[in-house]
Every structure is written in structure tokens, then in C-alpha cells.
Short mmCIF file of C-alpha atoms in Angstrom, two decimals:
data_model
loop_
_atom_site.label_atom_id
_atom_site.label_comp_id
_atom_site.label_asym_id
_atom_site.label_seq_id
_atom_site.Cartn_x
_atom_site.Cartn_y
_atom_site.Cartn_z
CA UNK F 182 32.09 3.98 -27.26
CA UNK F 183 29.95 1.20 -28.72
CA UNK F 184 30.09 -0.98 -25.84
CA UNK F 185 29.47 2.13 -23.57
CA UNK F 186 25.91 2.84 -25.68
CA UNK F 187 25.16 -0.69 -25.75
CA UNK F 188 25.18 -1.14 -22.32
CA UNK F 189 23.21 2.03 -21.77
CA UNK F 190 20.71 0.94 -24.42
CA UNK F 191 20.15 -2.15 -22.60
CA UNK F 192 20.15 0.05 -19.24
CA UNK F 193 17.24 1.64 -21.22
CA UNK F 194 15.55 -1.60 -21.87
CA UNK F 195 15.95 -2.73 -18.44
CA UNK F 196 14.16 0.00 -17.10
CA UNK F 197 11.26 0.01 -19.35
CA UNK F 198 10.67 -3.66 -19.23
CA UNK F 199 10.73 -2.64 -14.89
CA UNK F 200 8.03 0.78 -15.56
CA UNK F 201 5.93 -1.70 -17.96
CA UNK F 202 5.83 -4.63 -15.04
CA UNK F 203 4.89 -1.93 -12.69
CA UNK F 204 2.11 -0.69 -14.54
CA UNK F 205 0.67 -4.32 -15.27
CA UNK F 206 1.42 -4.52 -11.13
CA UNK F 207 -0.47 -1.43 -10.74
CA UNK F 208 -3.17 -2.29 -13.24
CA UNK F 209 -3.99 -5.91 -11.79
CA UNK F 210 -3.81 -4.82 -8.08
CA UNK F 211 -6.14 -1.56 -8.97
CA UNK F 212 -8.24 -4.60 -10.87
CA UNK F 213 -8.39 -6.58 -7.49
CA UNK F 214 -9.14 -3.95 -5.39
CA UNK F 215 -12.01 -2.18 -7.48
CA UNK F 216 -14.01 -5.64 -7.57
CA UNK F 217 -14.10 -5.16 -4.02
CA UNK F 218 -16.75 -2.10 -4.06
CA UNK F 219 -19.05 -3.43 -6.73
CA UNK F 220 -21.73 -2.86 -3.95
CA UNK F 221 -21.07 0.79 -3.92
CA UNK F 222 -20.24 1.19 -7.27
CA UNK F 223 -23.94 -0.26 -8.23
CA UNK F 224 -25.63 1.62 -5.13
CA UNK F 225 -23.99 4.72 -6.58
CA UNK F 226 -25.39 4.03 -10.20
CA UNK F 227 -28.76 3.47 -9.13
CA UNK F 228 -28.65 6.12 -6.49
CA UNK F 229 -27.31 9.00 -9.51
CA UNK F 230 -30.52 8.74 -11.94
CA UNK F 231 -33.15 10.36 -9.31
CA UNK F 232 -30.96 13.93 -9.68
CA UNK F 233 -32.35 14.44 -13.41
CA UNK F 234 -35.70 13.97 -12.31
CA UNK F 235 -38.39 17.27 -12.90
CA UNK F 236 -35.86 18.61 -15.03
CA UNK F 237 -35.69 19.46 -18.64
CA UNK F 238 -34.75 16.58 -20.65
CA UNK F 239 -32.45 18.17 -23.11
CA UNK F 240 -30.19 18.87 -19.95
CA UNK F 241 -30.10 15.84 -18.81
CA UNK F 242 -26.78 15.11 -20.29
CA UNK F 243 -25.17 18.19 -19.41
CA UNK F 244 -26.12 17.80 -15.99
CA UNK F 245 -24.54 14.23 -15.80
CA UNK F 246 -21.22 15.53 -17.15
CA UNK F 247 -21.44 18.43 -14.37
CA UNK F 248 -21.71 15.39 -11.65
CA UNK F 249 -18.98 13.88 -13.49
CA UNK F 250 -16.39 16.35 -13.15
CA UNK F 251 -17.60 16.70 -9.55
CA UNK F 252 -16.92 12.99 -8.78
CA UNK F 253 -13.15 13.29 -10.47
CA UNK F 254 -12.73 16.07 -8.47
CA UNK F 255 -14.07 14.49 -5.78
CA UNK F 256 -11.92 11.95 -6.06
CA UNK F 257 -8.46 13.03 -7.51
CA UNK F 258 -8.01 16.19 -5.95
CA UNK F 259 -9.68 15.45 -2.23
CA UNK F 260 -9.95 11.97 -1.61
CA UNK F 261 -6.51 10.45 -3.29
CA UNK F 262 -4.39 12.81 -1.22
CA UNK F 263 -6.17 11.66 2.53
CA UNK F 264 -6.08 8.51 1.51
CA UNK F 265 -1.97 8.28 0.60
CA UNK F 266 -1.68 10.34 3.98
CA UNK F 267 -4.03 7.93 5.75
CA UNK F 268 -1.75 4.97 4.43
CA UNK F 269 1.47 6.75 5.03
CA UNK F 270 0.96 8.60 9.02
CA UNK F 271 -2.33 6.89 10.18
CA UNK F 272 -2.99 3.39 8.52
CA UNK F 273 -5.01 2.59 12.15
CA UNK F 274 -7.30 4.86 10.75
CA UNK F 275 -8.58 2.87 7.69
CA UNK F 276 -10.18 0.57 9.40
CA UNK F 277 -12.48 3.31 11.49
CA UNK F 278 -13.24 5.48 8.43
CA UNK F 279 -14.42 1.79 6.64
CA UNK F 280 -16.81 1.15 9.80
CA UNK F 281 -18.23 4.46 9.42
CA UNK F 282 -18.89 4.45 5.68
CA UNK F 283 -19.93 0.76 6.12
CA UNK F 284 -22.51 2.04 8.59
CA UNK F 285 -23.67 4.63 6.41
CA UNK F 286 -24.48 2.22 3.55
CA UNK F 287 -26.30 -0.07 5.97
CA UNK F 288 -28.44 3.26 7.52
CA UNK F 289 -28.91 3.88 3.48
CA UNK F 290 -29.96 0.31 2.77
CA UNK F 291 -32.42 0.09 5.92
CA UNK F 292 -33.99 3.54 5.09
CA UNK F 293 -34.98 2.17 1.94
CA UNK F 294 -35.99 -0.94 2.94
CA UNK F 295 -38.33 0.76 5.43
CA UNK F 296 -39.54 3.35 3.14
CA UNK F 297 -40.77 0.52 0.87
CA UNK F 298 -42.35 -1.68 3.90
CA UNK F 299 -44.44 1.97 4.95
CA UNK F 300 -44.63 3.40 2.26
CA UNK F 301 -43.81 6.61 4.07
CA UNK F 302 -41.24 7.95 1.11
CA UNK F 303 -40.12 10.92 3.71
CA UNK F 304 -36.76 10.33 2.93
CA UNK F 305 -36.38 10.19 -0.49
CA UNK F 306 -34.32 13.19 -2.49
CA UNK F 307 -36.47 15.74 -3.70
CA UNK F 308 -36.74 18.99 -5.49
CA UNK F 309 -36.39 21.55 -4.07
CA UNK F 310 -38.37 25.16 -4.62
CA UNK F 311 -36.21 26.77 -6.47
CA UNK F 312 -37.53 31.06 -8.44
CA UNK F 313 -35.07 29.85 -12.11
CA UNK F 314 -34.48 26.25 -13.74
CA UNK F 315 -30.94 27.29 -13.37
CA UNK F 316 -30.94 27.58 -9.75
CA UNK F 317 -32.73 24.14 -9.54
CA UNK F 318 -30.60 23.14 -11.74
CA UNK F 319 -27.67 23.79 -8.95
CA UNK F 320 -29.13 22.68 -6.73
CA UNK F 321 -29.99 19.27 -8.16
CA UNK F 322 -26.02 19.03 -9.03
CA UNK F 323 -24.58 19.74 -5.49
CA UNK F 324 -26.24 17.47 -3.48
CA UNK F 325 -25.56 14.82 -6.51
CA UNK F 326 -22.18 15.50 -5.95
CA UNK F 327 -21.93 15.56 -1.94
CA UNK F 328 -23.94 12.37 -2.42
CA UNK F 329 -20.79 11.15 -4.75
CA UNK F 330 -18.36 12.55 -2.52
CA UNK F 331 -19.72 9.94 0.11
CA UNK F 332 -19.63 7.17 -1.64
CA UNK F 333 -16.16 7.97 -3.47
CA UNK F 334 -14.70 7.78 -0.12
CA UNK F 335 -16.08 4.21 0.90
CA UNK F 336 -14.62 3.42 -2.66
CA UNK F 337 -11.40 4.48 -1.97
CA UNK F 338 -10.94 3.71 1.30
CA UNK F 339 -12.39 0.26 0.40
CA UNK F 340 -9.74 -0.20 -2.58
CA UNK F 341 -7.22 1.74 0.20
CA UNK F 342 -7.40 -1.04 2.29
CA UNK F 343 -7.39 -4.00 -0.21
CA UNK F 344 -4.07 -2.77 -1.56
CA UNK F 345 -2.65 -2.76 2.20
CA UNK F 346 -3.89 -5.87 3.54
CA UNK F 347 -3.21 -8.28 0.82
CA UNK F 348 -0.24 -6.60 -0.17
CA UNK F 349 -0.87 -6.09 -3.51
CA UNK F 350 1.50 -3.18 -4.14
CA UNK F 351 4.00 -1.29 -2.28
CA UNK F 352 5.25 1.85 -2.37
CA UNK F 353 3.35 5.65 -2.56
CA UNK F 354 3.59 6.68 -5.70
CA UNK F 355 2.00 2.88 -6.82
CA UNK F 356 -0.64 3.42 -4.01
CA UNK F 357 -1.17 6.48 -5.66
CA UNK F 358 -1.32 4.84 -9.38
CA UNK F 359 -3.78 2.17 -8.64
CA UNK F 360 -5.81 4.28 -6.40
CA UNK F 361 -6.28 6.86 -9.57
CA UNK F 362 -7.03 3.72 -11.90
CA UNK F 363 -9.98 2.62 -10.14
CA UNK F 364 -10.96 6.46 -9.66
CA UNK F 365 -10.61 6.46 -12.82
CA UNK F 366 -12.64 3.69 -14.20
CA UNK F 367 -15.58 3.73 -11.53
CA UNK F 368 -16.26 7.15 -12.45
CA UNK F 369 -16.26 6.62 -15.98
CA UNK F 370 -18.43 3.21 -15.29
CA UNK F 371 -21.14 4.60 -13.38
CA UNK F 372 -22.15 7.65 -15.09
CA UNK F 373 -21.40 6.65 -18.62
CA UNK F 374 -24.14 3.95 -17.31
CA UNK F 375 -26.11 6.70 -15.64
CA UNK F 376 -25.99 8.75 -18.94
CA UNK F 377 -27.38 5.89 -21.00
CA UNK F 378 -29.89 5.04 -18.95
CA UNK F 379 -31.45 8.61 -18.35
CA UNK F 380 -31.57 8.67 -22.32
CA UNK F 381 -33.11 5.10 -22.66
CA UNK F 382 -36.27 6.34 -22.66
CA UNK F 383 -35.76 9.49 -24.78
CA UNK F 384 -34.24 6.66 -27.49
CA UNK F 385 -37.24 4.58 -26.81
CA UNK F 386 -39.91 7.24 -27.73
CA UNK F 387 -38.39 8.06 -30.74
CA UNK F 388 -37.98 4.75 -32.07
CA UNK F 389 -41.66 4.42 -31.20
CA UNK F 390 -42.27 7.26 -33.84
CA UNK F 391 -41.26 4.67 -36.75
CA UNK F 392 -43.21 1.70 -37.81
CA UNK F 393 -42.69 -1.87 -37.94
CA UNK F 394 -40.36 -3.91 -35.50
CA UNK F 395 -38.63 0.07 -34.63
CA UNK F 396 -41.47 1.28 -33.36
CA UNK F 397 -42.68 -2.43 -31.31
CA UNK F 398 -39.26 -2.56 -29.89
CA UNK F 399 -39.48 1.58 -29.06
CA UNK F 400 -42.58 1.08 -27.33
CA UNK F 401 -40.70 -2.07 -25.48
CA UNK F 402 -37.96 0.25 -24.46
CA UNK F 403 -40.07 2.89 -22.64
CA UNK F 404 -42.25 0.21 -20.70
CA UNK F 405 -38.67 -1.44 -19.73
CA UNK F 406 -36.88 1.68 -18.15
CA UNK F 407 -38.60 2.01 -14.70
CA UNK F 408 -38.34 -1.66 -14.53
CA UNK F 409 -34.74 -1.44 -15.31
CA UNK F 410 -34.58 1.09 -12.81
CA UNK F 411 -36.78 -0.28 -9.93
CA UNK F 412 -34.59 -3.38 -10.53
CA UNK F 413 -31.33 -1.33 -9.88
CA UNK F 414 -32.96 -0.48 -7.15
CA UNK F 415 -33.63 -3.32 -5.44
CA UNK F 416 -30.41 -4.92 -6.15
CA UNK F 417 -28.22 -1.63 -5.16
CA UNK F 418 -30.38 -1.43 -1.83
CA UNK F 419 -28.96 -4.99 -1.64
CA UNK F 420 -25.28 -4.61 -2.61
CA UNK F 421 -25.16 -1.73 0.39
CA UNK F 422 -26.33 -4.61 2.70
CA UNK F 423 -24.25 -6.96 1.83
CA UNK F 424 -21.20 -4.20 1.29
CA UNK F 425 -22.04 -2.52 4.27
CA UNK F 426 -22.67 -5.21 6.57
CA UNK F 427 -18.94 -7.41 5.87
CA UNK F 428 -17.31 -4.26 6.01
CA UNK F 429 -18.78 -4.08 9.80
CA UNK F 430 -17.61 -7.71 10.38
CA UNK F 431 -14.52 -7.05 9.51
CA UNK F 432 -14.72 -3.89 11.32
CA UNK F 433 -15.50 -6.25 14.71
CA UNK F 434 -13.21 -8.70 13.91
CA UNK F 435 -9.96 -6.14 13.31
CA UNK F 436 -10.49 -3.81 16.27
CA UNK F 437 -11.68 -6.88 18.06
CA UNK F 438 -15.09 -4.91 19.09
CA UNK F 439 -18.05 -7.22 19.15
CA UNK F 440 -15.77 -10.08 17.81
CA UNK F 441 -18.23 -12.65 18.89
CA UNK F 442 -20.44 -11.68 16.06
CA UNK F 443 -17.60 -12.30 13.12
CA UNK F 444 -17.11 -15.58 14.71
CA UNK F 445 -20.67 -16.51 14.72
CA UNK F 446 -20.69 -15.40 11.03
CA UNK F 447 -17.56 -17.33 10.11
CA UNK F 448 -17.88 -20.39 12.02
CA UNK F 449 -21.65 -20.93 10.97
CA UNK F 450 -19.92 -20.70 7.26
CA UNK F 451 -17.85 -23.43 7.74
CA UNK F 452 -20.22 -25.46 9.30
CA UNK F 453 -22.97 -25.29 6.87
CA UNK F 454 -20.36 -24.99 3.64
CA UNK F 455 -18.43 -28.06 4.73
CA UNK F 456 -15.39 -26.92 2.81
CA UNK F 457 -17.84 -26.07 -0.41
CA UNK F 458 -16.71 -22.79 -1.48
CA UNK F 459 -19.94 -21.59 -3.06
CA UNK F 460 -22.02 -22.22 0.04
CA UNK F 461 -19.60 -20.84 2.49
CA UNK F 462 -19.95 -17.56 -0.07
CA UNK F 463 -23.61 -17.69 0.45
CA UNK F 464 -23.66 -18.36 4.16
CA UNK F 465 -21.07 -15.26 4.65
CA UNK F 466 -23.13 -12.96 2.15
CA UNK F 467 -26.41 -13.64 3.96
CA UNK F 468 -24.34 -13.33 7.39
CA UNK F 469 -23.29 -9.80 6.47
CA UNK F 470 -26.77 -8.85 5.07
CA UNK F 471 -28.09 -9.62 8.22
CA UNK F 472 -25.36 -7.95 10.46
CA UNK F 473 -25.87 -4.49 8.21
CA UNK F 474 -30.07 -5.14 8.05
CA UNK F 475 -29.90 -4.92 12.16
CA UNK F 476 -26.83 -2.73 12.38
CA UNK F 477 -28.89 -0.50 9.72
CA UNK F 478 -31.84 -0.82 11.63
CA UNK F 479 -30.08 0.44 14.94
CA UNK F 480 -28.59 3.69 13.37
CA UNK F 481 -31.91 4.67 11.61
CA UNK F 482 -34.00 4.87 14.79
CA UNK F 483 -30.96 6.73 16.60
CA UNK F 484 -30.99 9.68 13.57
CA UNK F 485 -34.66 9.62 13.11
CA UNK F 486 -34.76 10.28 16.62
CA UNK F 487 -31.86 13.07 16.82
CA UNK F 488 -33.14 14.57 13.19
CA UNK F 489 -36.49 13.41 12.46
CA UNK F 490 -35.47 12.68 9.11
CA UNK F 491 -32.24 11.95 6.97
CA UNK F 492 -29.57 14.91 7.50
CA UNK F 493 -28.29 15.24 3.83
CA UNK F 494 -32.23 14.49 2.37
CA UNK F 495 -33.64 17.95 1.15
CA UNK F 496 -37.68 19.12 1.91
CA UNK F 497 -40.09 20.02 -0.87
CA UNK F 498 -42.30 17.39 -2.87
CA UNK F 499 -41.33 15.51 -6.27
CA UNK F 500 -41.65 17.19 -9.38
CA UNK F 501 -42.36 14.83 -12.30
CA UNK F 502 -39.89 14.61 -15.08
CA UNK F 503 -40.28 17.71 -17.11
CA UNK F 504 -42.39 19.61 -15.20
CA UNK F 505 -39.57 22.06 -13.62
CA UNK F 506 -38.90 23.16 -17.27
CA UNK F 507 -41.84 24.98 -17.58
#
């Protein structure tokens, strides 16, 4: 009998010390794989703030957490499940679904960067009429949330195909684990960011209601916020060309469509870089930029033409923050 439980105890142990290197397996591959869409995730931060806009302050908060549970849902409930099907039945797929969200962050990105150039701001999200603050108030949170549910899925098909390819981790169920770890932790990244910086301002103004260095360093805060924001602008409009436009290359390259242009890319890296690894980076970045800036620039004047404007962009003019909550 005491040999028996010793040898089941250390059964025991041997199976924990397996579950524990999984999850560190799990945990560094879900690690490796999230880094990848730090374009999206910062496109999606930047993108998030604009849905609080015209609306009463207090609720500001409350309507973050509603997008919240929207993007978990978004994410755990839809977009885990298609992608452990897509990985399981049709892993050919990945590579198309990428291409297409890589095309829509490119047509995002160019829209933008037109917008700016023209100053024509047609295409920007704005509020929409709405008889209650309530109603508004739904509407503001829906297309938040179908915005989300676009970008979740170049997130996860992005992290989706990182586990695959450099076979990082085998197995469903730890697809499934690191998949719901970066779910997980962009989700909780980008709108616990969101929700701090849609209260910056709030925190400013009341600090500017003190005296002394509280109420210099208030006043700071509020002039900083639309720079802060202007500046997560810019350099989300650039993550989505940069995202977008080596997710296209690679695209090219693995359904060997317009190939010629991945080489170009890749051999005019390795010419310039010489074997330097930093300059090879740069060279490839600005490579991609350029592939999603054109790419971009190609899809924009095709929907412009079909639509006359951007399909998921509502009508109505901007309200200025506060003003729907009277």
C-alpha cells in the first residue's frame, strides 16, 4: 500500500509539473503571437475613443464597459470557435481571411490619410439623430462593437496563424488556450487604456480646480489630451499600414499571387541591410507601408465608387462632447 500511493503521488506530480509546462507553453506562445498585432491592437485603441464623443460624460465609463463585454463576446463566444474550426477543417483558409482583413486596415489607413490631405472628413464616425440619449446611446455602442468585431478577427486570425506557422503549440484545446489568453489580455489592454484616456481630461479639470503645482499640472493635462490623442492617431493610422500592408506580402508570397512584389520587398532588404538586422527591419517596414499605402489607395477608389462613401460609416454631423446630454 505505501509503495502503491507513492507511486501515485508521484503520478500526481508528474502530471502537474506536465499541466504547469503547458500553461508556461501556452502562455509564451499566446505572448509571441499577440506581439504580432500590436498594429491593430493600437489602431483599435485609438479608433475606440471617438464612440464617447457628444455624449454625457458621467457615462462615459459605463459605455466603455458596454463595448467591453461586446469585444469578449466578440471574441470568446464568435470568433474563438471559427477560428479552432478554421485551424482544424480549413487551415487554407487563414491565409485568405488575413488578406482580407489586411486589406481592410490598409482601405482604413488610406481613408484617413486622405481625409487629412482634403480635409473632406466625409468618412469619419458620427452621431447619429437619435429622439432619447438612450437611444444614442445604443447606437453609439453597436457600431463600437461591430467596429471591434472587425478588428478582433484580424487579431485572432493574426495570432491564429502565428501559432500554426511557427509551430508554437500543438494541439486544439492549446490553440484554444492561447487564443483566449491574448483575447483575453488585448481586450483588457485596449479599453482599460481607452477608459483612462476618455477620463484624462475629466481628471485634468479637476485638478485644475486646486492651486499650486495641482492646478499647473491640471491645466497641463487638459491641453495634453487631444495631443495625446491626435498622436494615437497618427501612429495607429500608421501601425494599419505597416500591419496591413506585410500581411498582404505575405498574402502574395503564400498563395504565390503577385509574388514578384514580396520579392522586390525582400530582396531590396537584403540589399540595402547588408546582413544588418535593424536596417533590413526598416527597409521591410517601409516596404509594407508602401505596398498597403497603394494597395489602400486601390480599394478606396473601388468603394467610393460602388458606395460613395465608407459602408459601415454612419450619416449625421458631429456633436461636440456633451452636447447630446442636453
Amino acid at each position: 500500500m505505501p509503495s502503491g500511493l507513492i507511486a501515485l503521488l508521484d503520478d500526481v506530480a508528474l502530471i502537474a509539473r506536465t499541466a504547469a509546462a503547458s500553461v508556461d507553453d501556452v502562455a509564451a506562445a499566446a505572448g509571441r503571437a499577440g506581439s504580432k498585432t500590436a498594429g491593430v491592437i493600437i489602431d483599435d485603441a485609438a479608433v475606440t475613443p471617438r464612440y464617447v464623443t457628444g455624449l454625457d460624460p458621467s457615462r462615459e465609463l459605463p459605455i466603455i464597459w458596454k463595448i467591453t463585454k461586446g469585444s469578449f463576446k466578440n471574441k470568446l463566444i464568435f470568433l474563438l470557435p471559427a477560428a479552432l474550426l478554421l485551424s482544424q477543417f480549413a487551415p487554407w483558409l487563414i491565409y485568405p481571411i488575413l488578406m482580407l482583413g489586411g486589406s481592410y486596415l490598409a482601405f482604413e489607413a488610406v481613408e484617413k490619410i486622405l481625409e487629412a490631405i482634403t480635409g473632406d472628413h466625409h468618412g469619419e464616425a458620427t452621431l447619429v439623430a437619435a429622439d432619447t440619449p438612450e437611444e444614442l446611446e445604443a447606437r453609439q455602442v453597436s457600431g463600437a462593437v461591430r467596429t471591434d468585431f472587425i478588428l478582433s478577427a484580424e487579431i485572432m486570425a493574426i495570432t491564429l496563424n502565428e501559432l500554426t506557422a511557427q509551430g508554437l503549440i500543438e494541439g486544439i484545446w492549446m490553440q484554444a488556450g492561447a487564443l483566449a489568453i491574448v483575447a483575453v489580455v488585448v481586450t483588457v489592454v485596449v479599453y482599460g487604456s481607452v477608459g483612462l484616456i476618455v477620463k484624462l481630461d475629466d481628471i485634468g479639470l479637476h485638478l485644475a480646480k486646486g492651486e499650486g503645482a495641482s492646478a499647473r499640472f491640471g491645466h497641463g493635462m487638459v491641453e495634453f489630451v487631444p495631443k495625446l490623442l491626435k498622436f494615437l492617431s497618427v501612429v495607429g493610422t500608421a501601425a494599419m499600414l505597416w500591419v496591413g500592408g506585410a500581411i498582404i506580402l505575405h498574402g502574395f508570397h503564400e498563395l504565390h499571387f503577385l509574388e514578384f512584389i514580396y520579392d522586390a520587398v525582400h530582396h531590396a532588404s537584403e540589399s540595402i541591410g547588408r546582413g544588418n538586422g535593424v536596417i533590413e527591419w526598416i527597409v521591410n517596414t517601409l516596404g509594407a507601408a508602401i505596398v498597403g499605402f497603394v494597395w489602400g489607395f486601390i480599394i478606396v477608389q473601388i468603394v467610393t465608387r460602388v458606395f460613395g462613401h465608407h459602408p459601415l460609416h454612419g450619416g449625421g454631423s458631429p456633436v461636440k462632447k456633451g452636447e447630446a446630454a442636453h
